[in-house]
Coordinates of C-alpha atoms in Angstrom, one line a residue:
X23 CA 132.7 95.0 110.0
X24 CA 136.3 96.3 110.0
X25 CA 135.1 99.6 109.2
X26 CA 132.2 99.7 112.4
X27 CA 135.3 98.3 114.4
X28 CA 137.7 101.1 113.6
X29 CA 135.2 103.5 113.9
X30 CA 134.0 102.4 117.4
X31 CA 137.6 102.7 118.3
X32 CA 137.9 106.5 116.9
X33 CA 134.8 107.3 119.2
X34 CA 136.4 106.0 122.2
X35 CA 140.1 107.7 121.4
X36 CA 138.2 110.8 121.1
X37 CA 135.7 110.5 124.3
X38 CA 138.9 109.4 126.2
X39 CA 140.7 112.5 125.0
X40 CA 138.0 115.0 126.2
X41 CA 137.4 113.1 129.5
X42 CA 141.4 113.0 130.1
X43 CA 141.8 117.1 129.5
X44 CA 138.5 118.1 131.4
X45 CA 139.8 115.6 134.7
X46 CA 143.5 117.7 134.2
X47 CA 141.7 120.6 133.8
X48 CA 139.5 119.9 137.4
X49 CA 143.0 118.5 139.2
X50 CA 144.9 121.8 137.9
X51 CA 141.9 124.2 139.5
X52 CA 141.6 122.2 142.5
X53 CA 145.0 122.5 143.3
X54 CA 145.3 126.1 142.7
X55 CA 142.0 126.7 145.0
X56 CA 144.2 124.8 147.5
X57 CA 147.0 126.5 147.7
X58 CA 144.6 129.9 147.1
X59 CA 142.8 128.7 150.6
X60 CA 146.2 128.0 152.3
X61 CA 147.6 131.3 151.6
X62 CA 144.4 132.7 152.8
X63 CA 144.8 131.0 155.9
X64 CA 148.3 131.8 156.5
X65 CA 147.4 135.7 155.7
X66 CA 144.2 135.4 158.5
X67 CA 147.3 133.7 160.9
X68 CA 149.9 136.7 160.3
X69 CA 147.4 139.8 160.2
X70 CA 146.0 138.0 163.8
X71 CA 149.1 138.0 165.2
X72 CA 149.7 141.2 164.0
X73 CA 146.6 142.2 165.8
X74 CA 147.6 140.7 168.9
X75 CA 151.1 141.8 169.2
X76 CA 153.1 139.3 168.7
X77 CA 154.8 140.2 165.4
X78 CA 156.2 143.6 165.4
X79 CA 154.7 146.2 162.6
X80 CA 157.9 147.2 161.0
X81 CA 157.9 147.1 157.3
X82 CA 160.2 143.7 156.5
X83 CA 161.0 142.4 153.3
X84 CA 160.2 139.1 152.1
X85 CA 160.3 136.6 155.4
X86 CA 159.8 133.1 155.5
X87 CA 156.9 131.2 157.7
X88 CA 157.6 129.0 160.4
X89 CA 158.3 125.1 159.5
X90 CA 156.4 123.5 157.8
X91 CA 155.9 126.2 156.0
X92 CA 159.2 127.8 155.2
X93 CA 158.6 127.8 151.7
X94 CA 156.0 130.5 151.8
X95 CA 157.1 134.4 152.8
X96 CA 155.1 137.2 154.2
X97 CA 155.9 140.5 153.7
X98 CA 154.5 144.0 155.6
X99 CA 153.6 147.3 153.4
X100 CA 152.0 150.1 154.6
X101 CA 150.2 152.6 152.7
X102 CA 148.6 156.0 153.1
X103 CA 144.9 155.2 153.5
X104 CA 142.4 157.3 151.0
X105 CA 139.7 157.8 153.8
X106 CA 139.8 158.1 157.3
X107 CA 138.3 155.9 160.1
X108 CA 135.4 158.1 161.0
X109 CA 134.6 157.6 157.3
X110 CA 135.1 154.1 156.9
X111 CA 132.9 153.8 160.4
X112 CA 129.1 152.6 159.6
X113 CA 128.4 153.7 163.0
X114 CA 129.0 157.5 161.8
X115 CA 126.0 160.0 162.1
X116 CA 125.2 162.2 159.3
X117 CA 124.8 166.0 160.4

């Protein structure tokens, strides 16, 4: 009986070990899709304001965000693009 009793408790150690690393594994991926989605969201924000003219295009180093969000930073780089717009354009007739 002592045996079926320690054994029994060996199964449940070891169930409650796998169940307690997949749940930290889930928490860990969930929280880096959240702060993947913010960032997304607060790169939509800056290249629309962009757009719109209200931030300049200068190339800038590493700025903060606006509180709340001061402890993220943006920064601007430009690069030579490999095509050019008439390429890139679906609406471009083929001669």
């Amino acid at each position: 009986m002592l045996l079926e009793v320690v054994l029994a408790l060996l199964l449940f150690v070891g169930a409650a070990a796998v169940i307690t690393g997949g749940m930290n594994a889930s928490l860990t991926s969930v929280e880096r899709m959240r702060l993947a989605t913010h960032a997304a969201n607060l790169a939509v924000s800056l290249i629309s304001e962009l757009q719109l003219g209200i931030r300049g295009i200068e190339m800038t180093g590493p700025e903060p965000f606006e509180a709340p969000y001061e402890d993220w930073t943006w920064e601007l780089v430009a690069t030579k693009a490999e095509y050019s717009l008439e390429e890139a354009s679906p609406w471009t007739r083929w001669k």
